[in-house]
Amino acid sequence: AQSVTQLDSQVPVFEEAPVELRCNYSSSVSVYLFWYVQYPNQGLQLLLKYLSGSTLVKGINGFEAEFNKSQTSFHLRKPSVHISDTAEYFCAVRPRDNYGQNFVFGPGTRLSVLP
Amino acid sequence: DGGITQSPKYLFRKEGQNVTLSCEQNLNHDAMYWYRQDPGQGLRLIYYSQIVNDFQKGDIAEGYSVSREKKESFPLTVTSAQKNPTAFYLCASSLRQAHQPQHFGDGTRLSIL
């Protein structure tokens, strides 16, 4: 079974400051990793995903994430946030080897960008 | 454009009443999912379906039912047996390969009158 931990339930940050949202996972098998963003009263949108290759992946809206296998982490970063980045962010994993296996989501981190 | 359509966006239910939430996708995805979202609890899987005419219970299936008669459609019924149905419900779909991400609808917010 897999589990995903997002230790920070809320992260306040000032506009134009850098931000890091933490994600750690536990799994007995190899997984694919995803970050999603959810704006108020909307569904989730894919920000980026790690499948293989370079451990630094770039996504939409200037976000990037780094996969660290030894620490089982997939932290999300942005060097300079905007007010419009205020949203909830979810980390998710899915087992690589089992066809049709389901996603496991973390509890989410609410990012609040302050003027 | 392809996507997932959930309707209605807001829904009100009286005590003892069943209600059905609609989810339609035109992405030609095999798999479809229903999640419940409560504040501070992330997403919890209610039901999922990998192919037409087949579906499985997720983590919190009690009080809910689904059908998958067509590839494009995966309606969710919230029955009167669900004692705390007030929540935000999200439908998602994906291709079955493990590296493919899920695509989400914009959700239905269900409230009890």
Short mmCIF file of C-alpha atoms in Angstrom, two decimals:
data_model
loop_
_atom_site.label_atom_id
_atom_site.label_comp_id
_atom_site.label_asym_id
_atom_site.label_seq_id
_atom_site.Cartn_x
_atom_site.Cartn_y
_atom_site.Cartn_z
CA ALA A 1 0.00 0.00 0.00
CA GLN A 2 1.01 3.59 -0.51
CA SER A 3 0.64 6.68 1.65
CA VAL A 4 1.39 10.35 1.07
CA THR A 5 2.24 12.92 3.73
CA GLN A 6 2.09 16.65 3.33
CA LEU A 7 3.34 17.94 6.64
CA ASP A 8 2.28 21.54 6.16
CA SER A 9 -1.48 21.98 6.09
CA GLN A 10 -1.15 25.74 5.54
CA VAL A 11 1.70 27.84 4.15
CA PRO A 12 1.45 31.65 4.19
CA VAL A 13 4.01 33.51 2.09
CA PHE A 14 4.44 37.05 0.83
CA GLU A 15 4.13 37.85 -2.85
CA GLU A 16 7.37 37.47 -4.83
CA ALA A 17 8.92 35.28 -2.11
CA PRO A 18 10.02 31.70 -2.82
CA VAL A 19 7.97 28.78 -1.55
CA GLU A 20 8.47 25.07 -0.99
CA LEU A 21 5.59 22.67 -0.37
CA ARG A 22 6.71 19.37 1.07
CA CYS A 23 5.58 15.91 0.05
CA ASN A 24 6.82 12.60 1.37
CA TYR A 25 5.52 9.21 0.40
CA SER A 26 5.72 5.63 1.53
CA SER A 27 5.50 2.70 -0.85
CA SER A 28 6.78 -0.85 -1.12
CA VAL A 29 6.84 -0.55 -4.94
CA SER A 30 8.05 2.09 -7.36
CA VAL A 31 5.60 4.88 -8.01
CA TYR A 32 4.86 7.71 -10.37
CA LEU A 33 4.47 11.09 -8.64
CA PHE A 34 2.13 13.98 -9.36
CA TRP A 35 1.34 17.45 -8.06
CA TYR A 36 -2.11 18.95 -8.54
CA VAL A 37 -3.50 22.42 -7.78
CA GLN A 38 -7.07 23.20 -6.78
CA TYR A 39 -8.51 26.71 -6.92
CA PRO A 40 -11.62 27.46 -4.83
CA ASN A 41 -14.75 25.60 -5.92
CA GLN A 42 -12.96 23.93 -8.81
CA GLY A 43 -11.55 20.53 -9.62
CA LEU A 44 -7.88 19.58 -9.52
CA GLN A 45 -5.49 20.52 -12.32
CA LEU A 46 -2.24 18.74 -13.02
CA LEU A 47 0.82 20.89 -12.25
CA LEU A 48 3.55 18.39 -13.06
CA LYS A 49 4.49 14.73 -12.89
CA TYR A 50 7.61 12.63 -12.43
CA LEU A 51 7.77 9.50 -14.53
CA SER A 52 11.51 8.82 -15.01
CA GLY A 53 14.77 10.48 -16.00
CA SER A 54 15.86 13.81 -14.59
CA THR A 55 14.79 14.17 -10.99
CA LEU A 56 13.97 17.85 -11.47
CA VAL A 57 10.71 18.30 -13.32
CA LYS A 58 9.17 21.54 -14.47
CA GLY A 59 5.48 22.18 -14.63
CA ILE A 60 3.01 24.89 -15.44
CA ASN A 61 2.85 28.33 -13.84
CA GLY A 62 6.59 28.34 -13.03
CA PHE A 63 6.44 25.45 -10.57
CA GLU A 64 9.05 22.72 -10.36
CA ALA A 65 9.54 19.66 -8.19
CA GLU A 66 12.46 17.46 -7.31
CA PHE A 67 12.23 13.72 -6.80
CA ASN A 68 14.51 12.33 -4.11
CA LYS A 69 14.36 8.56 -4.02
CA SER A 70 16.48 8.10 -0.91
CA GLN A 71 14.32 10.47 1.09
CA THR A 72 11.10 9.39 -0.66
CA SER A 73 10.24 13.02 -1.22
CA PHE A 74 8.81 15.08 -4.06
CA HIS A 75 8.83 18.70 -2.87
CA LEU A 76 7.22 21.42 -4.96
CA ARG A 77 8.95 24.79 -5.37
CA LYS A 78 8.43 28.16 -6.97
CA PRO A 79 11.11 30.88 -6.84
CA SER A 80 8.66 33.79 -6.79
CA VAL A 81 4.95 33.42 -6.02
CA HIS A 82 2.05 35.55 -7.20
CA ILE A 83 -1.27 36.32 -5.55
CA SER A 84 -2.87 34.07 -8.16
CA ASP A 85 -0.95 31.06 -6.78
CA THR A 86 -3.23 31.07 -3.73
CA ALA A 87 -4.81 27.62 -3.85
CA GLU A 88 -4.64 24.14 -2.37
CA TYR A 89 -1.91 21.82 -3.59
CA PHE A 90 -2.09 18.03 -3.56
CA CYS A 91 0.70 15.51 -3.97
CA ALA A 92 -0.28 12.09 -5.35
CA VAL A 93 1.38 8.77 -6.19
CA ARG A 94 0.40 5.81 -8.33
CA PRO A 95 2.15 2.40 -8.43
CA ARG A 96 4.19 1.83 -11.58
CA ASP A 97 3.84 -1.87 -12.04
CA ASN A 98 0.16 -2.59 -11.48
CA TYR A 99 -2.13 -1.80 -14.36
CA GLY A 100 -5.17 0.10 -13.26
CA GLN A 101 -4.01 0.80 -9.73
CA ASN A 102 -5.48 3.84 -8.10
CA PHE A 103 -4.00 7.16 -7.13
CA VAL A 104 -3.22 7.95 -3.51
CA PHE A 105 -3.51 11.61 -2.59
CA GLY A 106 -1.98 13.54 0.28
CA PRO A 107 -4.18 15.68 2.54
CA GLY A 108 -3.24 18.89 0.74
CA THR A 109 -1.39 22.12 1.57
CA ARG A 110 -3.21 25.41 1.45
CA LEU A 111 -0.90 28.11 0.03
CA SER A 112 -1.88 31.67 0.86
CA VAL A 113 0.06 34.40 -0.93
CA LEU A 114 -0.08 37.70 0.92
CA PRO A 115 0.33 41.13 -0.71
CA ASP B 1 -12.29 20.67 -26.10
CA GLY B 2 -12.27 17.38 -24.27
CA GLY B 3 -13.03 17.33 -20.62
CA ILE B 4 -15.18 16.18 -17.76
CA THR B 5 -18.55 17.75 -17.06
CA GLN B 6 -20.16 17.47 -13.65
CA SER B 7 -23.69 18.62 -13.01
CA PRO B 8 -25.25 20.27 -11.20
CA LYS B 9 -22.64 22.53 -9.62
CA TYR B 10 -24.76 22.95 -6.48
CA LEU B 11 -27.30 20.46 -5.18
CA PHE B 12 -29.57 20.43 -2.18
CA ARG B 13 -31.02 17.32 -0.62
CA LYS B 14 -33.81 16.85 1.86
CA GLU B 15 -33.53 14.30 4.62
CA GLY B 16 -34.39 10.79 3.40
CA GLN B 17 -33.99 11.67 -0.26
CA ASN B 18 -31.72 10.07 -2.83
CA VAL B 19 -29.90 12.36 -5.25
CA THR B 20 -27.83 11.60 -8.33
CA LEU B 21 -24.74 13.49 -9.40
CA SER B 22 -23.87 13.43 -13.08
CA CYS B 23 -20.39 12.93 -14.54
CA GLU B 24 -19.73 12.81 -18.27
CA GLN B 25 -16.35 12.69 -20.05
CA ASN B 26 -15.41 12.97 -23.71
CA LEU B 27 -11.74 12.11 -23.27
CA ASN B 28 -12.22 8.47 -24.26
CA HIS B 29 -10.83 7.42 -20.88
CA ASP B 30 -11.43 3.90 -19.64
CA ALA B 31 -11.25 4.61 -15.92
CA MET B 32 -13.53 6.88 -13.93
CA TYR B 33 -13.54 7.79 -10.25
CA TRP B 34 -15.66 9.51 -7.62
CA TYR B 35 -14.06 11.33 -4.71
CA ARG B 36 -15.49 13.09 -1.71
CA GLN B 37 -13.69 16.16 -0.38
CA ASP B 38 -14.23 17.53 3.11
CA PRO B 39 -12.31 20.49 4.55
CA GLY B 40 -8.88 19.42 5.78
CA GLN B 41 -9.31 15.80 4.71
CA GLY B 42 -8.09 15.76 1.15
CA LEU B 43 -9.73 13.42 -1.34
CA ARG B 44 -11.36 10.15 -0.32
CA LEU B 45 -12.23 7.57 -2.96
CA ILE B 46 -15.88 6.52 -3.07
CA TYR B 47 -16.11 4.27 -6.16
CA TYR B 48 -14.11 3.63 -9.28
CA SER B 49 -14.62 1.89 -12.58
CA GLN B 50 -11.93 0.58 -14.90
CA ILE B 51 -14.25 -0.57 -17.69
CA VAL B 52 -17.90 -0.39 -18.71
CA ASN B 53 -20.31 -2.47 -16.60
CA ASP B 54 -17.75 -2.95 -13.87
CA PHE B 55 -16.98 -0.91 -10.76
CA GLN B 56 -15.42 -1.34 -7.34
CA LYS B 57 -15.88 0.19 -3.92
CA GLY B 58 -13.35 2.67 -2.71
CA ASP B 59 -12.55 3.61 0.86
CA ILE B 60 -15.91 5.20 1.77
CA ALA B 61 -18.55 3.50 -0.42
CA GLU B 62 -21.23 3.08 2.27
CA GLY B 63 -24.33 5.11 1.45
CA TYR B 64 -23.38 5.58 -2.20
CA SER B 65 -24.09 3.71 -5.43
CA VAL B 66 -22.85 4.03 -9.02
CA SER B 67 -23.42 2.62 -12.48
CA ARG B 68 -21.23 2.45 -15.57
CA GLU B 69 -23.47 1.62 -18.50
CA LYS B 70 -21.55 3.78 -20.95
CA LYS B 71 -17.86 4.59 -21.22
CA GLU B 72 -18.60 8.30 -21.10
CA SER B 73 -20.84 8.33 -18.04
CA PHE B 74 -20.38 7.45 -14.37
CA PRO B 75 -23.28 8.80 -12.24
CA LEU B 76 -23.11 8.74 -8.46
CA THR B 77 -26.22 8.32 -6.30
CA VAL B 78 -26.07 9.56 -2.74
CA THR B 79 -28.65 7.50 -0.90
CA SER B 80 -30.58 8.26 2.27
CA ALA B 81 -28.28 5.78 4.01
CA GLN B 82 -25.44 8.29 3.76
CA LYS B 83 -25.89 10.13 7.05
CA ASN B 84 -23.47 12.97 6.44
CA PRO B 85 -23.63 13.72 2.71
CA THR B 86 -22.72 17.40 2.84
CA ALA B 87 -19.45 17.65 0.91
CA PHE B 88 -17.78 18.57 -2.35
CA TYR B 89 -17.86 15.69 -4.84
CA LEU B 90 -15.27 15.34 -7.56
CA CYS B 91 -15.38 13.08 -10.59
CA ALA B 92 -12.18 12.13 -12.39
CA SER B 93 -11.10 9.99 -15.30
CA SER B 94 -7.86 8.60 -16.64
CA LEU B 95 -6.34 6.22 -19.11
CA ARG B 96 -5.51 2.92 -17.45
CA GLN B 97 -1.75 3.08 -17.91
CA ALA B 98 -0.15 3.89 -14.58
CA HIS B 99 1.81 6.90 -15.81
CA GLN B 100 -1.27 8.70 -17.05
CA PRO B 101 -2.61 11.44 -14.75
CA GLN B 102 -6.20 11.88 -13.66
CA HIS B 103 -8.35 14.62 -15.13
CA PHE B 104 -10.98 16.20 -12.90
CA GLY B 105 -14.35 17.83 -13.30
CA ASP B 106 -15.23 21.07 -11.50
CA GLY B 107 -17.17 19.30 -8.78
CA THR B 108 -20.66 19.28 -7.29
CA ARG B 109 -21.32 20.79 -3.87
CA LEU B 110 -24.05 18.89 -2.05
CA SER B 111 -25.83 20.38 0.93
CA ILE B 112 -28.59 19.11 3.19
CA LEU B 113 -31.69 21.23 3.71
#
